[in-house]
PDB file of C-alpha atoms in Angstrom:
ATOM      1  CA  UNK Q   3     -11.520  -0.423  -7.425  1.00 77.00           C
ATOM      2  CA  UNK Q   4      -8.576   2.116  -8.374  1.00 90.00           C
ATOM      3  CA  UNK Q   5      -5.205   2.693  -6.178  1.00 95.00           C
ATOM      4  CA  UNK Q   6      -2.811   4.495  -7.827  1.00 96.00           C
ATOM      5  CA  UNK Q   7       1.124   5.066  -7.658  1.00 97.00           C
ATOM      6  CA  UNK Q   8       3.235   7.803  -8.292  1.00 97.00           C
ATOM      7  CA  UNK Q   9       6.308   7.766 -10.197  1.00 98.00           C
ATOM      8  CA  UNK Q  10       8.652   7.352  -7.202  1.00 97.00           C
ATOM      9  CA  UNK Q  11       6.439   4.635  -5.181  1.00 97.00           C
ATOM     10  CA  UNK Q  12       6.363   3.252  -8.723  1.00 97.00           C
ATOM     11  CA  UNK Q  13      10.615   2.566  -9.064  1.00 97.00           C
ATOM     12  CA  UNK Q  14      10.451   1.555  -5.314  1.00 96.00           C
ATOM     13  CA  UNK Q  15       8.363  -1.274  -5.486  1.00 97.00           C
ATOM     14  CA  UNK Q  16       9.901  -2.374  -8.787  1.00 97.00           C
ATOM     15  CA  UNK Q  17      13.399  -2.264  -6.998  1.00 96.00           C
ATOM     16  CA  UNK Q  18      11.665  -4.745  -4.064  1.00 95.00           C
ATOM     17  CA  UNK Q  19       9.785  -6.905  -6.969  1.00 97.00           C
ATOM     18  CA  UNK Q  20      13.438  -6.753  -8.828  1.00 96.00           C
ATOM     19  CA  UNK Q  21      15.255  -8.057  -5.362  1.00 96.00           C
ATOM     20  CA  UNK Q  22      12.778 -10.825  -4.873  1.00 95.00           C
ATOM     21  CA  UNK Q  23      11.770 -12.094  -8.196  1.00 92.00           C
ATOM     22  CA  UNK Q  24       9.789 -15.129  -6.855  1.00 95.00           C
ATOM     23  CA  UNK Q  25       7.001 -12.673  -5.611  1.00 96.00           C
ATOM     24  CA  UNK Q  26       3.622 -12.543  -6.205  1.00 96.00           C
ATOM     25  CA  UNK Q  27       3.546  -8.419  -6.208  1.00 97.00           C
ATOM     26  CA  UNK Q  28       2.965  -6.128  -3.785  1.00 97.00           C
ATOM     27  CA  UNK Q  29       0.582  -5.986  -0.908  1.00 97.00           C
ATOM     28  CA  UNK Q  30      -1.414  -3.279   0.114  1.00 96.00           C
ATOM     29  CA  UNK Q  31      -3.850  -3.371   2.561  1.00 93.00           C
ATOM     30  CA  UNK Q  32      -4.425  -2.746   6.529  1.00 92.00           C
ATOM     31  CA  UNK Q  33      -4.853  -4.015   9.937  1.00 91.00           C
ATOM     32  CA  UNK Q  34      -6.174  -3.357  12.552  1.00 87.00           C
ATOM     33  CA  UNK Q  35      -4.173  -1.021  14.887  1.00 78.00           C
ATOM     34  CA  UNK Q  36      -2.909   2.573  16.089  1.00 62.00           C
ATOM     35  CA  UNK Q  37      -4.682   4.660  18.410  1.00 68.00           C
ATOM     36  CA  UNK Q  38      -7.191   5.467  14.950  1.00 65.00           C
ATOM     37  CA  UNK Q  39      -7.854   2.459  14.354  1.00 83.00           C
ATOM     38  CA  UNK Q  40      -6.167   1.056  11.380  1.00 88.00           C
ATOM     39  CA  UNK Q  41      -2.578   0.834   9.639  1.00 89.00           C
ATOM     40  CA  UNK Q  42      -1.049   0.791   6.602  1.00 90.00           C
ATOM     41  CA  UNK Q  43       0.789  -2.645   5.285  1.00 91.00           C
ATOM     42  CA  UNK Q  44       2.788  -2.588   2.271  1.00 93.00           C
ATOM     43  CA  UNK Q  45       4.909  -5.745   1.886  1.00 95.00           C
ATOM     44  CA  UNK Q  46       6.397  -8.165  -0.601  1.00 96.00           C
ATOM     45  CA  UNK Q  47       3.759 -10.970  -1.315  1.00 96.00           C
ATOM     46  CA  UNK Q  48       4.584 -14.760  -1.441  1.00 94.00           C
ATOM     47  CA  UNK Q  49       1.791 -15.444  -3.221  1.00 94.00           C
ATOM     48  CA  UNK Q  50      -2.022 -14.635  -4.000  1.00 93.00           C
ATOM     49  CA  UNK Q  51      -4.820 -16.017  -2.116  1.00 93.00           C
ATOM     50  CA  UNK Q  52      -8.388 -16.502  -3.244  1.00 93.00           C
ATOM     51  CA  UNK Q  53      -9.559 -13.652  -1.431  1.00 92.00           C
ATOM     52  CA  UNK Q  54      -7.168 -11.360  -3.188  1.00 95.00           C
ATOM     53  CA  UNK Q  55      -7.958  -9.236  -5.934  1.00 95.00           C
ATOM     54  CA  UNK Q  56      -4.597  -8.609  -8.212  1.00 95.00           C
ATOM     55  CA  UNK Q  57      -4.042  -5.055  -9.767  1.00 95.00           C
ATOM     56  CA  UNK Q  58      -2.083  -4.245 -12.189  1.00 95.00           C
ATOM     57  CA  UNK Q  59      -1.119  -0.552 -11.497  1.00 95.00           C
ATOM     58  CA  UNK Q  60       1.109   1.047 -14.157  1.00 94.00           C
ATOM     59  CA  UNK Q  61       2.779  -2.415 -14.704  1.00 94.00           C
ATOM     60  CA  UNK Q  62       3.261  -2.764 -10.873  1.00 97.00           C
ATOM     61  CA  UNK Q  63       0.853  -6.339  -9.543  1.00 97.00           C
ATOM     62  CA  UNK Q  64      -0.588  -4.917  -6.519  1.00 97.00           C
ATOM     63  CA  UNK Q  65      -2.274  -7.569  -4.408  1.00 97.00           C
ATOM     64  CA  UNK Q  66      -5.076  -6.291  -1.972  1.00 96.00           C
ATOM     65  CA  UNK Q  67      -7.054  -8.299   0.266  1.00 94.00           C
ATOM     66  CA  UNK Q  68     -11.112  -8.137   0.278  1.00 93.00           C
ATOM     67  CA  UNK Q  69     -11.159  -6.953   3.533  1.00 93.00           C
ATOM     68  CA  UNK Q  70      -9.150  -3.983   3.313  1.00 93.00           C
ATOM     69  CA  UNK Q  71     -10.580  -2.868  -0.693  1.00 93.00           C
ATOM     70  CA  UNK Q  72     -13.716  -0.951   0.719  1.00 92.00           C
ATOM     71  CA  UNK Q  73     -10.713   1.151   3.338  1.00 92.00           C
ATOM     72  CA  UNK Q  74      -8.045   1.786   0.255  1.00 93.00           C
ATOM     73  CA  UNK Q  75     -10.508   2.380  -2.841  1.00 94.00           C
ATOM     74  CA  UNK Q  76      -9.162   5.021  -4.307  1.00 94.00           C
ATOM     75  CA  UNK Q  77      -5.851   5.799  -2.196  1.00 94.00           C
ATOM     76  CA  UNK Q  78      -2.781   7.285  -4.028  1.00 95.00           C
ATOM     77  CA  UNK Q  79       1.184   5.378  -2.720  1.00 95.00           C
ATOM     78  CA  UNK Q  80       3.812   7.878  -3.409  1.00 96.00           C
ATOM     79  CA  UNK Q  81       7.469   6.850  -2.253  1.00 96.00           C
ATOM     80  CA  UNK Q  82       8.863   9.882  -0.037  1.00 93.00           C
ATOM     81  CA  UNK Q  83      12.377  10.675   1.010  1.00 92.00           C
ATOM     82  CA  UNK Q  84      12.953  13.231   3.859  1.00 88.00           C
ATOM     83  CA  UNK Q  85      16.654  13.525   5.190  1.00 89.00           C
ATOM     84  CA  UNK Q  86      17.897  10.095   5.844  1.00 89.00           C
ATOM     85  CA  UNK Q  87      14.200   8.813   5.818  1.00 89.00           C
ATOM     86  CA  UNK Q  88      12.467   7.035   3.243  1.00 91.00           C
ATOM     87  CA  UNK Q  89       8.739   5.678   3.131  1.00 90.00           C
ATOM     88  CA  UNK Q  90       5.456   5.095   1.333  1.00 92.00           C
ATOM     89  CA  UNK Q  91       2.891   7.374   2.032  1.00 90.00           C
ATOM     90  CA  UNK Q  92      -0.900   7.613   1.204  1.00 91.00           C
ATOM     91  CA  UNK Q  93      -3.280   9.606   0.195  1.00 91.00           C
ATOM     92  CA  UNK Q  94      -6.740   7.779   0.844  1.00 90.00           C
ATOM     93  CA  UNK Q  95      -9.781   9.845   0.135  1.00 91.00           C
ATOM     94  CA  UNK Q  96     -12.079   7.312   2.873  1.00 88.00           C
ATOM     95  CA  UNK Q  97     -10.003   8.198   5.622  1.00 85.00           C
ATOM     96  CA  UNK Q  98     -11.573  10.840   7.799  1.00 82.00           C
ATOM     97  CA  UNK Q  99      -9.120  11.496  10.383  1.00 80.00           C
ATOM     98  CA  UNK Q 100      -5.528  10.237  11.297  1.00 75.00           C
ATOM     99  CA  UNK Q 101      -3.286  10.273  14.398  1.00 69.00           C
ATOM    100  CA  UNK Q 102      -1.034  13.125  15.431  1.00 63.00           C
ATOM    101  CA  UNK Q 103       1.834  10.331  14.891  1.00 60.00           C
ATOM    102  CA  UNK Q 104       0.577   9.715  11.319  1.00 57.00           C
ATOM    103  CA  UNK Q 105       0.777   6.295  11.700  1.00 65.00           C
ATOM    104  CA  UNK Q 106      -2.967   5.131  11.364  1.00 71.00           C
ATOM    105  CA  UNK Q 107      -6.401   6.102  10.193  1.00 75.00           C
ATOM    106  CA  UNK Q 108     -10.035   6.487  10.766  1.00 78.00           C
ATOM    107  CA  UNK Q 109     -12.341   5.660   8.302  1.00 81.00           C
ATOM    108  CA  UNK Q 110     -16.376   6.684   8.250  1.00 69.00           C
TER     109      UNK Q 110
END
């Protein structure tokens, strides 16, 4: 299991671990949605279930569920800014198609 971070998506999620020191780390994972068929979730984690398998990605805990480790194996989180927008985006080598809106995925 490997997910990786760049630089940027790197001092991003430190600044939300730094703001909320009582998490767990960060989740990564998806759900079910989109007009592809699954989304993206990246949020601040309360805590760790037993189902959850905890990374530690260049000093970053990254919490992913089992249910979303066989979509995200292997996906790269880079932290983008583009004008006045800002947002994690992925580069996940089992998705074989997205939306036009770039909002979900397709995997096999």
């Amino acid at each position: 299991m490997t997910i990786s971070i760049t630089p940027s998506a790197n001092q991003r999620m430190r600044q939300f671990l730094a703001q909320s020191p009582a998490a767990a780390g960060v989740r990564f994972g998806v759900k079910r949605t989109g007009c592809s068929g699954f989304a993206y979730v990246v949020d601040l984690a309360d805590k760790a279930s037993a189902d959850d398998q905890i990374l530690q990605v260049d000093g970053v805990p990254v919490i992913v569920d089992t249910k979303s480790l066989p979509l995200v194996d292997g996906t790269v989180i880079d932290f983008q800014r583009q004008g006045l927008n800002a947002s994690f985006v992925f580069s996940n080598p089992n998705a074989t198609g997205e939306c036009g809106c770039g909002e979900s995925f397709t995997v096999g």
